């Protein structure tokens, strides 16, 4: 019974990690770099959800909408100020790293300027947890799981079946060839950033519901990174599987050794994974291009 | 006067750490977002050895650096063979793990309230001599065989490999050197402020160092040091802008990356040869400097 309870809590946690990991992997896929501004973007959009919607007594749906829209808009803005010129001038991809780190500092700086070091809480959107056959299932967990699953399914459909998705896949495969085939590469990359930002906004709200809102909450993004490393860097299904696995492992670990040491163990798990199977679960093998 | 010497000492300690980051990021093109965690290892180990075990500094500091290098070896081992993204992801996780560890192991580290009672031993002179020594050593390293291999790996890993360079080995050497230097910076820091706590060593600090290296010039040690002085001196001069510090930093760096991607000095180094040329043909040298 206890194990089943861990499983339920783990899947709920894992679905948030999955949102983070897919948002991160999407950009990794398209531009082949790790977007370190993703965490700060989550923070920024979660806070805008608080200040624009939840703080004014609006409900859950408007809060999510505001955060998602902010995430998408800010992400698009970030693409324009930090990545566009590097892309068009074909400067070394190393600069993507520096840009994204800087962008992260910028977002976090803006949040700190507004809120200082204070903690904020979303109002309680949900009632008491359900009791099903001796197991506690929080209402928030059910909603979070359902919305995350819907968002990820929508994303999968978009990438697999639509024209934009096909463009996205071909741009990730080879930018120059895609552009020769008449695909508008810039537009496609913008699209990827919008989707990734929207996912970041969604994940930000859910993290805010599960924990509290504070300016450095973006560091939870590490979990998303670890999940995508476990799943296989750049693979979307891998990222989701990795995230679920990480969520379940983490809730189990926390109940055994306490929440304090949990980051240490998740880190060790990642190291072991890299030693044993560096390609991750999905086994995508991305070599650095010459 | 004491305010100036205080600021100068802090900047010199930062110069030590940034020189370490320069080897890793500027020369080899790897990004460590957990570099500050190695500084934490240096600071905490040396502090604990001196305060709790009453060891002399001359033993404690090398021990702290050695421990950091050993940990760096473990962190580096799985990552140097993989593409460069892994090292930044792994070190970011590592930084979080170290922060958690420092917060939890209360009996040894003092937990969230920090490690206190470290004797204040780092003077302006010691900081200056350390910074000068580290910078000199790294400039030697840069012009050595290994240094040139590092630059080759950064420019094109595949080409470097095909020229017979052992890429994982070169990456590991660069990583360990940067870890050792940063850990030494941590020792200096702990024995200057006499107090350390886990919040000082988050990823923001690592990011700040990377930004300093890039602001100064991707492959210029001179540039990195110059930008350390500029970027850490600036907030002291403009005290009224303290809360905007992170934002001003970020905007400055975004401007540099967009419009002058090679940084302030690019690849230019302050060497005896350049100084001589500076005196010989002032105008010609100017033009070259801008290059």
Coordinates of C-alpha atoms in Angstrom, one line a residue:
Chain A
X1 CA 0.0 0.0 0.0
X2 CA 2.8 2.4 1.0
X3 CA 4.5 1.7 -2.4
X4 CA 1.3 2.5 -4.2
X5 CA 1.2 5.8 -2.3
X6 CA 4.8 6.7 -3.4
X7 CA 3.9 5.8 -6.9
X8 CA 0.9 8.2 -7.0
X9 CA 2.8 11.0 -5.4
X10 CA 5.8 10.3 -7.7
X11 CA 3.7 10.4 -10.8
X12 CA 2.2 13.7 -9.8
X13 CA 5.7 15.2 -9.2
X14 CA 7.0 13.5 -12.3
X15 CA 4.4 15.1 -14.5
X16 CA 5.7 18.6 -13.5
X17 CA 9.2 17.5 -14.1
X18 CA 8.1 16.2 -17.5
X19 CA 6.8 19.6 -18.4
X20 CA 10.1 21.2 -17.5
X21 CA 12.2 18.5 -19.2
X22 CA 10.2 18.7 -22.5
X23 CA 10.4 22.5 -22.6
X24 CA 14.1 22.2 -22.1
X25 CA 14.6 19.4 -24.6
X26 CA 12.6 21.1 -27.3
X27 CA 15.1 24.0 -27.5
X28 CA 17.9 21.5 -27.1
X29 CA 16.6 19.6 -30.1
X30 CA 16.3 22.6 -32.3
X31 CA 19.4 24.6 -31.5
X32 CA 21.5 22.0 -29.8
X33 CA 22.3 23.8 -26.7
X34 CA 21.2 23.7 -23.0
X35 CA 18.8 26.6 -22.3
X36 CA 19.8 27.7 -18.8
X37 CA 17.2 30.5 -18.8
X38 CA 14.4 28.0 -18.6
X39 CA 14.3 28.0 -14.8
X40 CA 14.3 31.7 -14.4
X41 CA 11.6 31.9 -17.1
X42 CA 9.4 29.5 -15.0
X43 CA 9.9 31.8 -12.0
X44 CA 9.1 34.9 -14.0
X45 CA 5.9 33.5 -15.5
X46 CA 4.7 32.0 -12.2
X47 CA 5.1 35.3 -10.5
X48 CA 3.3 37.2 -13.3
X49 CA 0.5 34.7 -12.8
X50 CA 0.5 35.6 -9.2
X51 CA 0.6 39.3 -9.6
X52 CA -1.8 39.6 -12.5
X53 CA -4.3 36.9 -11.8
X54 CA -4.1 34.9 -8.5
X55 CA -3.3 37.9 -6.4
X56 CA -6.4 39.7 -7.6
X57 CA -8.6 36.8 -6.5
X58 CA -8.9 35.2 -10.0
X59 CA -9.2 31.5 -10.2
X60 CA -7.0 28.7 -11.3
X61 CA -7.7 28.8 -15.1
X62 CA -7.0 32.6 -15.5
X63 CA -3.8 32.2 -13.5
X64 CA -2.6 29.3 -15.7
X65 CA -3.6 31.3 -18.8
X66 CA -1.7 34.4 -17.7
X67 CA 1.4 32.4 -16.8
X68 CA 1.4 30.4 -20.0
X69 CA 1.0 33.6 -22.1
X70 CA 3.7 35.4 -20.2
X71 CA 6.0 32.4 -20.6
X72 CA 5.5 32.3 -24.3
X73 CA 5.8 36.0 -24.8
X74 CA 9.0 36.4 -22.7
X75 CA 10.5 33.3 -24.3
X76 CA 9.9 34.9 -27.7
X77 CA 11.5 38.1 -26.5
X78 CA 14.4 36.1 -25.2
X79 CA 14.9 34.5 -28.6
X80 CA 15.0 37.9 -30.2
X81 CA 17.4 39.6 -27.8
X82 CA 19.7 36.7 -26.9
X83 CA 19.8 34.2 -29.7
X84 CA 18.7 35.7 -33.0
X85 CA 21.9 37.5 -33.8
X86 CA 24.1 34.5 -32.8
X87 CA 22.0 32.4 -35.1
X88 CA 22.0 34.7 -38.2
X89 CA 25.7 35.6 -37.8
X90 CA 26.6 31.9 -37.4
X91 CA 28.8 32.7 -34.3
X92 CA 30.1 29.8 -32.3
X93 CA 27.3 27.8 -30.5
X94 CA 29.3 28.5 -27.3
X95 CA 27.6 31.8 -27.2
X96 CA 24.2 30.2 -26.9
X97 CA 25.3 29.0 -23.4
X98 CA 26.5 32.4 -22.3
X99 CA 23.4 34.1 -23.7
X100 CA 21.0 31.7 -22.0
X101 CA 22.9 32.0 -18.7
X102 CA 22.8 35.8 -19.0
X103 CA 19.1 35.8 -19.9
X104 CA 18.5 33.7 -16.8
X105 CA 20.3 36.2 -14.6
X106 CA 18.2 39.0 -16.3
X107 CA 14.8 37.3 -15.6
X108 CA 15.8 36.4 -12.0
X109 CA 17.1 40.0 -11.5
X110 CA 13.7 41.4 -12.6
X111 CA 11.8 39.1 -10.2
X112 CA 14.1 40.0 -7.3
X113 CA 13.6 43.7 -8.1
X114 CA 9.9 43.2 -7.8
X115 CA 9.6 40.9 -4.8
X116 CA 12.8 41.1 -2.9
X117 CA 13.6 37.9 -1.0
X118 CA 9.9 37.4 0.0
X119 CA 7.9 34.2 -0.3
X120 CA 4.5 34.2 -1.9
X121 CA 1.7 31.6 -1.9
X122 CA -1.0 31.0 -4.5
X123 CA -4.4 31.0 -2.9
X124 CA -5.7 27.6 -2.2
X125 CA -7.3 26.5 -5.4
X126 CA -8.3 23.0 -4.2
X127 CA -10.2 21.4 -1.4
X128 CA -9.3 18.4 0.7
X129 CA -7.6 15.4 -0.8
X130 CA -9.6 12.4 -1.9
X131 CA -9.4 9.2 0.0
X132 CA -9.6 6.2 -2.3
X133 CA -9.1 2.8 -0.7
X134 CA -6.8 4.0 2.0
X135 CA -4.7 6.1 -0.4
X136 CA -4.5 9.9 -0.3
X137 CA -4.8 11.6 -3.6
X138 CA -4.6 15.4 -3.6
X139 CA -7.0 17.1 -5.9
X140 CA -4.2 19.4 -7.0
X141 CA -2.2 16.3 -8.1
X142 CA -5.0 15.0 -10.2
X143 CA -5.6 18.3 -11.9
X144 CA -1.8 18.8 -12.4
X145 CA -1.5 15.3 -13.9
X146 CA -4.4 15.7 -16.2
X147 CA -3.4 19.2 -17.5
X148 CA 0.3 18.1 -17.9
X149 CA -0.7 14.9 -19.8
X150 CA -3.1 16.9 -22.1
X151 CA -0.3 19.5 -22.8
X152 CA 2.2 16.8 -23.6
X153 CA -0.2 14.9 -25.8
X154 CA -1.0 18.0 -27.7
X155 CA 2.7 18.7 -28.1
X156 CA 3.3 15.2 -29.4
X157 CA 0.4 15.5 -31.8
X158 CA 1.7 18.8 -33.0
X159 CA 5.3 17.5 -33.6
X160 CA 4.2 14.2 -35.2
X161 CA 1.2 15.2 -37.3
X162 CA 1.1 18.9 -38.2
X163 CA 3.0 20.7 -40.9
X164 CA 4.7 23.0 -38.3
X165 CA 5.8 20.0 -36.4
X166 CA 7.4 18.5 -39.5
X167 CA 9.1 21.8 -40.1
X168 CA 10.4 21.7 -36.5
X169 CA 11.7 18.2 -36.9
X170 CA 13.5 19.1 -40.1
X171 CA 15.0 22.3 -38.7
X172 CA 16.3 20.3 -35.7
X173 CA 17.8 17.8 -38.1
X174 CA 19.6 20.3 -40.3
X175 CA 19.0 24.0 -40.4
X176 CA 20.6 24.7 -43.7
X177 CA 18.9 21.9 -45.6
X178 CA 15.5 22.8 -44.1
X179 CA 15.9 26.4 -45.2
X180 CA 16.8 25.2 -48.7
X181 CA 13.6 23.2 -48.7
X182 CA 11.7 26.4 -48.3
X183 CA 11.1 26.2 -44.6
X184 CA 11.1 29.5 -42.7
X185 CA 13.8 28.6 -40.2
X186 CA 13.5 31.7 -38.1
X187 CA 9.7 31.3 -37.8
X188 CA 10.1 27.7 -36.8
X189 CA 12.7 28.5 -34.2
X190 CA 10.4 31.2 -32.8
X191 CA 7.6 28.6 -32.7
X192 CA 9.8 26.3 -30.7
X193 CA 10.6 29.1 -28.2
X194 CA 6.9 30.0 -27.8
X195 CA 6.0 26.4 -27.1
X196 CA 8.9 25.9 -24.7
X197 CA 8.0 29.2 -22.9
X198 CA 4.4 28.1 -22.6
X199 CA 5.5 24.8 -21.0
X200 CA 7.8 26.7 -18.7
X201 CA 4.8 28.9 -17.6
X202 CA 2.6 25.9 -17.0
X203 CA 5.4 24.2 -15.0
X204 CA 5.9 27.4 -13.0
X205 CA 2.3 27.6 -11.9
X206 CA 2.3 24.0 -10.9
X207 CA 5.5 24.4 -8.9
X208 CA 3.9 27.4 -7.2
X209 CA 0.9 25.4 -6.3
X210 CA 2.9 22.5 -5.0
X211 CA 5.5 24.6 -3.1
X212 CA 5.7 28.3 -2.6
X213 CA 6.7 31.2 -4.9
X214 CA 10.2 32.5 -4.3
X215 CA 12.7 34.3 -6.5
X216 CA 15.1 31.3 -6.8
X217 CA 12.5 28.7 -7.3
X218 CA 13.9 28.4 -10.8
X219 CA 16.6 26.2 -9.5
X220 CA 14.1 23.3 -9.5
X221 CA 14.8 23.3 -13.2
X222 CA 17.8 21.1 -12.3
X223 CA 15.3 18.3 -11.8
X224 CA 14.1 18.7 -15.4
X225 CA 17.7 18.7 -16.6
X226 CA 18.5 15.6 -14.6
X227 CA 15.3 14.0 -16.0
X228 CA 16.3 14.8 -19.6
X229 CA 19.9 13.5 -19.0
X230 CA 18.5 10.2 -17.6
X231 CA 16.0 10.0 -20.5
X232 CA 18.5 10.8 -23.2
X233 CA 19.4 14.4 -24.0
X234 CA 17.2 15.8 -26.8
X235 CA 14.7 13.0 -26.8
X236 CA 11.1 14.2 -25.9
X237 CA 9.7 10.7 -25.0
X238 CA 12.9 10.0 -23.1
X239 CA 12.5 13.2 -21.2
X240 CA 9.0 12.2 -20.1
X241 CA 10.1 8.7 -19.1
X242 CA 13.1 10.1 -17.2
X243 CA 10.9 12.7 -15.5
X244 CA 8.4 10.1 -14.3
X245 CA 11.2 7.8 -13.1
X246 CA 12.9 10.7 -11.3
X247 CA 9.6 11.8 -9.6
X248 CA 8.9 8.3 -8.3
X249 CA 12.5 7.8 -7.2
X250 CA 12.5 11.1 -5.5
X251 CA 9.3 10.7 -3.5
X252 CA 10.5 7.3 -2.4
X253 CA 13.9 8.6 -1.4
X254 CA 12.5 11.6 0.5
X255 CA 10.3 9.3 2.6
X256 CA 13.3 7.1 3.4
X257 CA 16.1 9.6 4.0
X258 CA 14.3 13.0 4.3
X259 CA 14.1 15.8 1.9
X260 CA 17.4 17.4 2.8
X261 CA 19.7 14.8 1.3
X262 CA 17.4 14.1 -1.7
X263 CA 19.3 16.4 -4.1
X264 CA 22.5 14.6 -3.3
X265 CA 21.0 11.2 -4.1
X266 CA 19.4 12.4 -7.3
X267 CA 22.7 13.8 -8.4
X268 CA 24.5 10.5 -7.6
X269 CA 21.8 8.6 -9.6
X270 CA 22.5 10.9 -12.6
X271 CA 26.3 10.3 -12.3
X272 CA 25.7 6.5 -12.2
X273 CA 23.4 6.8 -15.1
X274 CA 26.0 8.7 -17.1
X275 CA 28.7 6.1 -16.3
X276 CA 26.5 3.1 -17.2
X277 CA 24.4 4.4 -20.0
X278 CA 25.5 7.8 -21.1
X279 CA 23.0 7.9 -24.0
X280 CA 20.1 7.7 -21.5
X281 CA 17.0 5.5 -21.6
X282 CA 15.8 6.6 -25.1
X283 CA 19.3 6.1 -26.4
X284 CA 19.5 9.1 -28.6
X285 CA 23.1 9.7 -29.4
X286 CA 23.8 13.3 -30.3
X287 CA 27.3 13.9 -31.4
X288 CA 28.7 17.3 -31.5
X289 CA 28.8 18.3 -35.1
X290 CA 32.0 19.4 -36.7
Chain B
X1 CA 41.6 53.7 2.8
X2 CA 40.4 50.5 4.5
X3 CA 37.3 50.5 2.4
X4 CA 39.4 50.5 -0.7
X5 CA 41.7 47.8 0.5
X6 CA 38.6 45.8 1.4
X7 CA 37.2 46.1 -2.1
X8 CA 40.5 45.4 -3.7
X9 CA 41.1 42.3 -1.6
X10 CA 37.6 40.9 -2.6
X11 CA 38.3 41.7 -6.3
X12 CA 41.7 40.0 -6.1
X13 CA 40.1 36.9 -4.6
X14 CA 37.5 36.9 -7.4
X15 CA 40.4 37.3 -9.9
X16 CA 41.8 34.0 -8.6
X17 CA 38.4 32.2 -9.1
X18 CA 37.8 33.8 -12.5
X19 CA 41.3 32.7 -13.7
X20 CA 40.2 29.2 -12.9
X21 CA 37.0 29.6 -14.9
X22 CA 39.0 31.1 -17.7
X23 CA 41.0 27.9 -18.2
X24 CA 37.8 25.9 -18.3
X25 CA 35.4 28.2 -20.2
X26 CA 37.6 30.7 -22.1
X27 CA 40.3 28.2 -23.2
X28 CA 38.5 24.9 -23.4
X29 CA 34.9 26.0 -24.1
X30 CA 33.3 24.0 -21.2
X31 CA 30.8 25.6 -18.9
X32 CA 30.7 24.7 -15.3
X33 CA 27.6 26.0 -13.5
X34 CA 28.8 24.3 -10.3
X35 CA 32.2 26.0 -10.1
X36 CA 31.1 27.9 -7.0
X37 CA 30.5 24.6 -5.3
X38 CA 34.2 23.8 -5.7
X39 CA 34.9 27.2 -4.1
X40 CA 32.6 26.0 -1.3
X41 CA 34.5 22.8 -0.9
X42 CA 37.7 24.8 -0.6
X43 CA 36.3 27.3 1.8
X44 CA 34.5 24.8 4.0
X45 CA 37.3 22.2 4.1
X46 CA 40.0 24.6 5.0
X47 CA 37.7 26.3 7.5
X48 CA 36.7 23.1 9.2
X49 CA 40.2 21.7 9.3
X50 CA 41.5 24.9 11.0
X51 CA 38.6 25.6 13.4
X52 CA 37.6 22.1 14.4
X53 CA 40.8 20.1 14.0
X54 CA 43.2 23.0 14.8
X55 CA 45.4 22.3 11.8
X56 CA 47.9 24.9 10.6
X57 CA 46.9 26.8 7.5
X58 CA 49.9 25.5 5.6
X59 CA 48.4 22.0 5.8
X60 CA 44.7 22.9 5.6
X61 CA 44.8 24.9 2.4
X62 CA 46.6 22.2 0.3
X63 CA 44.3 19.6 1.8
X64 CA 41.3 21.6 0.8
X65 CA 42.5 22.0 -2.7
X66 CA 43.4 18.3 -2.9
X67 CA 39.9 17.3 -1.8
X68 CA 38.3 19.6 -4.3
X69 CA 40.4 18.1 -7.1
X70 CA 39.4 14.5 -6.0
X71 CA 35.8 15.5 -6.1
X72 CA 36.3 17.1 -9.4
X73 CA 37.8 13.9 -10.7
X74 CA 34.6 12.0 -9.8
X75 CA 32.3 14.7 -11.3
X76 CA 34.5 15.0 -14.4
X77 CA 35.0 11.3 -15.1
X78 CA 31.6 10.5 -16.6
X79 CA 31.3 13.8 -18.4
X80 CA 34.5 14.5 -20.3
X81 CA 33.8 11.8 -22.8
X82 CA 30.4 13.1 -23.7
X83 CA 29.4 16.3 -25.5
X84 CA 30.1 19.5 -23.7
X85 CA 26.5 20.1 -22.6
X86 CA 26.8 17.3 -20.1
X87 CA 29.4 19.0 -18.0
X88 CA 27.3 22.0 -17.5
X89 CA 24.2 20.0 -16.6
X90 CA 26.1 17.7 -14.3
X91 CA 28.0 20.5 -12.6
X92 CA 24.7 22.3 -12.1
X93 CA 23.3 19.2 -10.3
X94 CA 26.5 19.0 -8.4
X95 CA 26.2 22.5 -7.2
X96 CA 22.6 21.8 -5.9
X97 CA 23.8 18.6 -4.2
X98 CA 26.7 20.4 -2.4
X99 CA 24.4 23.2 -1.2
X100 CA 22.0 20.6 0.1
X101 CA 24.8 18.7 1.8
X102 CA 26.2 21.9 3.4
X103 CA 22.7 22.8 4.7
X104 CA 22.0 19.3 6.1
X105 CA 25.3 18.3 7.7
X106 CA 24.7 20.8 10.5
X107 CA 27.1 19.3 13.0
X108 CA 30.1 19.7 10.7
X109 CA 29.3 22.7 8.6
X110 CA 27.0 24.7 10.8
X111 CA 24.1 24.2 8.4
X112 CA 22.2 27.2 7.0
X113 CA 23.5 29.5 9.7
X114 CA 27.0 29.0 8.3
X115 CA 30.5 28.2 9.5
X116 CA 31.8 30.8 11.9
X117 CA 35.0 31.5 13.8
X118 CA 37.4 31.1 10.9
X119 CA 40.6 33.1 11.7
X120 CA 41.1 36.1 9.5
X121 CA 44.4 35.5 7.8
X122 CA 44.0 36.7 4.2
X123 CA 45.5 40.1 3.9
X124 CA 45.6 42.4 0.9
X125 CA 49.2 41.3 0.4
X126 CA 48.4 37.6 0.4
X127 CA 45.5 38.1 -1.9
X128 CA 47.6 40.1 -4.3
X129 CA 50.5 37.6 -4.3
X130 CA 48.0 34.7 -4.8
X131 CA 46.3 36.4 -7.6
X132 CA 49.6 37.3 -9.3
X133 CA 50.9 33.8 -8.9
X134 CA 47.8 32.2 -10.2
X135 CA 47.6 34.5 -13.2
X136 CA 51.2 33.9 -14.0
X137 CA 50.9 30.2 -13.8
X138 CA 47.8 30.2 -16.0
X139 CA 49.4 32.4 -18.6
X140 CA 52.3 29.9 -18.7
X141 CA 49.7 27.1 -19.0
X142 CA 48.0 28.9 -21.8
X143 CA 51.2 29.1 -23.9
X144 CA 52.2 25.5 -23.0
X145 CA 51.5 22.5 -25.1
X146 CA 48.4 21.6 -23.0
X147 CA 47.1 25.2 -23.3
X148 CA 47.3 25.1 -27.0
X149 CA 45.5 21.7 -27.0
X150 CA 42.8 23.2 -24.9
X151 CA 42.3 26.0 -27.4
X152 CA 42.2 23.4 -30.2
X153 CA 39.5 21.4 -28.4
X154 CA 37.4 24.5 -27.9
X155 CA 37.7 25.6 -31.5
X156 CA 36.8 22.3 -33.1
X157 CA 36.7 19.1 -31.1
X158 CA 36.5 16.7 -34.1
X159 CA 39.5 18.4 -35.8
X160 CA 41.4 18.3 -32.5
X161 CA 40.7 14.6 -32.2
X162 CA 41.8 13.9 -35.7
X163 CA 45.1 15.7 -35.0
X164 CA 45.8 13.1 -32.4
X165 CA 44.8 15.2 -29.3
X166 CA 43.4 13.1 -26.5
X167 CA 40.3 15.1 -26.1
X168 CA 38.9 13.6 -22.8
X169 CA 42.3 13.9 -21.2
X170 CA 42.7 17.6 -22.2
X171 CA 39.2 18.4 -21.0
X172 CA 39.9 16.6 -17.7
X173 CA 43.2 18.5 -17.2
X174 CA 41.5 21.8 -17.9
X175 CA 38.6 20.9 -15.5
X176 CA 40.9 19.8 -12.7
X177 CA 43.1 22.9 -13.0
X178 CA 40.1 25.2 -12.8
X179 CA 38.7 23.2 -9.9
X180 CA 42.0 23.5 -8.0
X181 CA 42.3 27.3 -8.7
X182 CA 38.7 27.9 -7.7
X183 CA 39.1 25.9 -4.5
X184 CA 42.1 27.9 -3.6
X185 CA 40.0 31.0 -4.2
X186 CA 37.6 29.5 -1.7
X187 CA 40.3 29.1 0.9
X188 CA 41.3 32.8 0.5
X189 CA 37.7 33.8 0.7
X190 CA 36.9 31.8 3.9
X191 CA 40.0 33.2 5.7
X192 CA 39.1 36.7 4.6
X193 CA 35.5 37.0 5.5
X194 CA 35.9 34.6 8.5
X195 CA 32.4 33.3 7.8
X196 CA 30.8 31.2 5.1
X197 CA 27.3 29.9 4.5
X198 CA 25.8 27.8 1.7
X199 CA 23.9 30.6 0.0
X200 CA 27.2 32.2 -1.1
X201 CA 27.9 29.4 -3.5
X202 CA 24.8 29.0 -5.7
X203 CA 24.9 28.8 -9.5
X204 CA 24.4 32.5 -9.8
X205 CA 28.0 33.0 -8.7
X206 CA 29.3 30.5 -11.2
X207 CA 27.2 32.2 -13.9
X208 CA 28.7 35.6 -12.8
X209 CA 32.2 34.2 -13.3
X210 CA 31.4 32.9 -16.8
X211 CA 29.9 36.2 -17.7
X212 CA 33.1 37.9 -16.5
X213 CA 35.3 35.7 -18.7
X214 CA 33.1 36.3 -21.8
X215 CA 32.8 40.0 -21.1
X216 CA 36.6 40.3 -21.1
X217 CA 37.3 38.3 -24.2
X218 CA 36.9 34.6 -25.0
X219 CA 40.5 33.8 -25.2
X220 CA 42.2 36.6 -23.3
X221 CA 43.3 36.2 -19.7
X222 CA 44.1 39.9 -19.7
X223 CA 40.5 40.6 -20.7
X224 CA 39.1 38.3 -18.0
X225 CA 41.1 40.0 -15.3
X226 CA 40.2 43.5 -16.6
X227 CA 36.5 42.6 -16.8
X228 CA 36.7 41.2 -13.2
X229 CA 37.9 44.5 -12.0
X230 CA 35.3 46.4 -14.1
X231 CA 32.3 44.2 -13.3
X232 CA 33.0 43.8 -9.6
X233 CA 34.3 47.3 -9.1
X234 CA 31.3 48.9 -10.9
X235 CA 28.7 48.0 -8.2
X236 CA 31.0 49.4 -5.5
X237 CA 31.3 52.7 -7.4
X238 CA 27.6 52.9 -8.2
X239 CA 26.3 51.9 -4.8
X240 CA 22.9 53.5 -5.4
X241 CA 22.3 51.0 -8.2
X242 CA 22.9 48.0 -6.0
X243 CA 19.5 46.4 -6.6
X244 CA 19.8 46.8 -10.3
X245 CA 23.2 45.1 -10.4
X246 CA 22.1 41.8 -11.9
X247 CA 20.0 43.5 -14.5
X248 CA 22.7 45.9 -15.6
X249 CA 25.2 43.0 -15.8
X250 CA 22.8 41.0 -17.9
X251 CA 22.1 43.9 -20.3
X252 CA 25.7 44.8 -20.7
X253 CA 26.7 41.2 -21.5
X254 CA 23.8 40.7 -23.9
X255 CA 25.0 43.8 -25.7
X256 CA 28.5 42.5 -25.9
X257 CA 27.4 39.1 -27.1
X258 CA 25.2 40.5 -29.8
X259 CA 27.5 43.2 -31.1
X260 CA 31.0 42.2 -30.1
X261 CA 30.9 38.5 -29.6
X262 CA 34.6 38.2 -29.0
X263 CA 34.4 40.3 -25.8
X264 CA 36.2 43.4 -24.9
X265 CA 39.7 42.3 -25.8
X266 CA 39.0 39.3 -28.0
X267 CA 42.1 37.3 -28.2
X268 CA 44.5 40.1 -27.3
X269 CA 46.9 39.4 -24.4
X270 CA 49.1 41.8 -22.5
X271 CA 52.5 40.2 -23.1
X272 CA 56.0 41.7 -23.0
X273 CA 56.0 41.6 -26.8
X274 CA 52.9 43.6 -27.0
X275 CA 54.1 46.2 -24.5
X276 CA 57.3 46.7 -26.4
X277 CA 55.3 47.2 -29.6
X278 CA 53.1 49.6 -27.8
X279 CA 56.1 51.8 -27.1
X280 CA 57.7 51.4 -30.5
X281 CA 54.8 52.2 -32.8
X282 CA 52.0 53.8 -30.7
X283 CA 49.7 54.2 -33.7
X284 CA 50.2 50.8 -35.3
X285 CA 49.8 49.1 -32.0
X286 CA 46.5 50.9 -31.3
X287 CA 45.1 49.6 -34.5
X288 CA 46.1 46.1 -33.6
X289 CA 44.6 46.3 -30.2
X290 CA 41.2 47.1 -31.7
X291 CA 41.5 44.1 -33.9

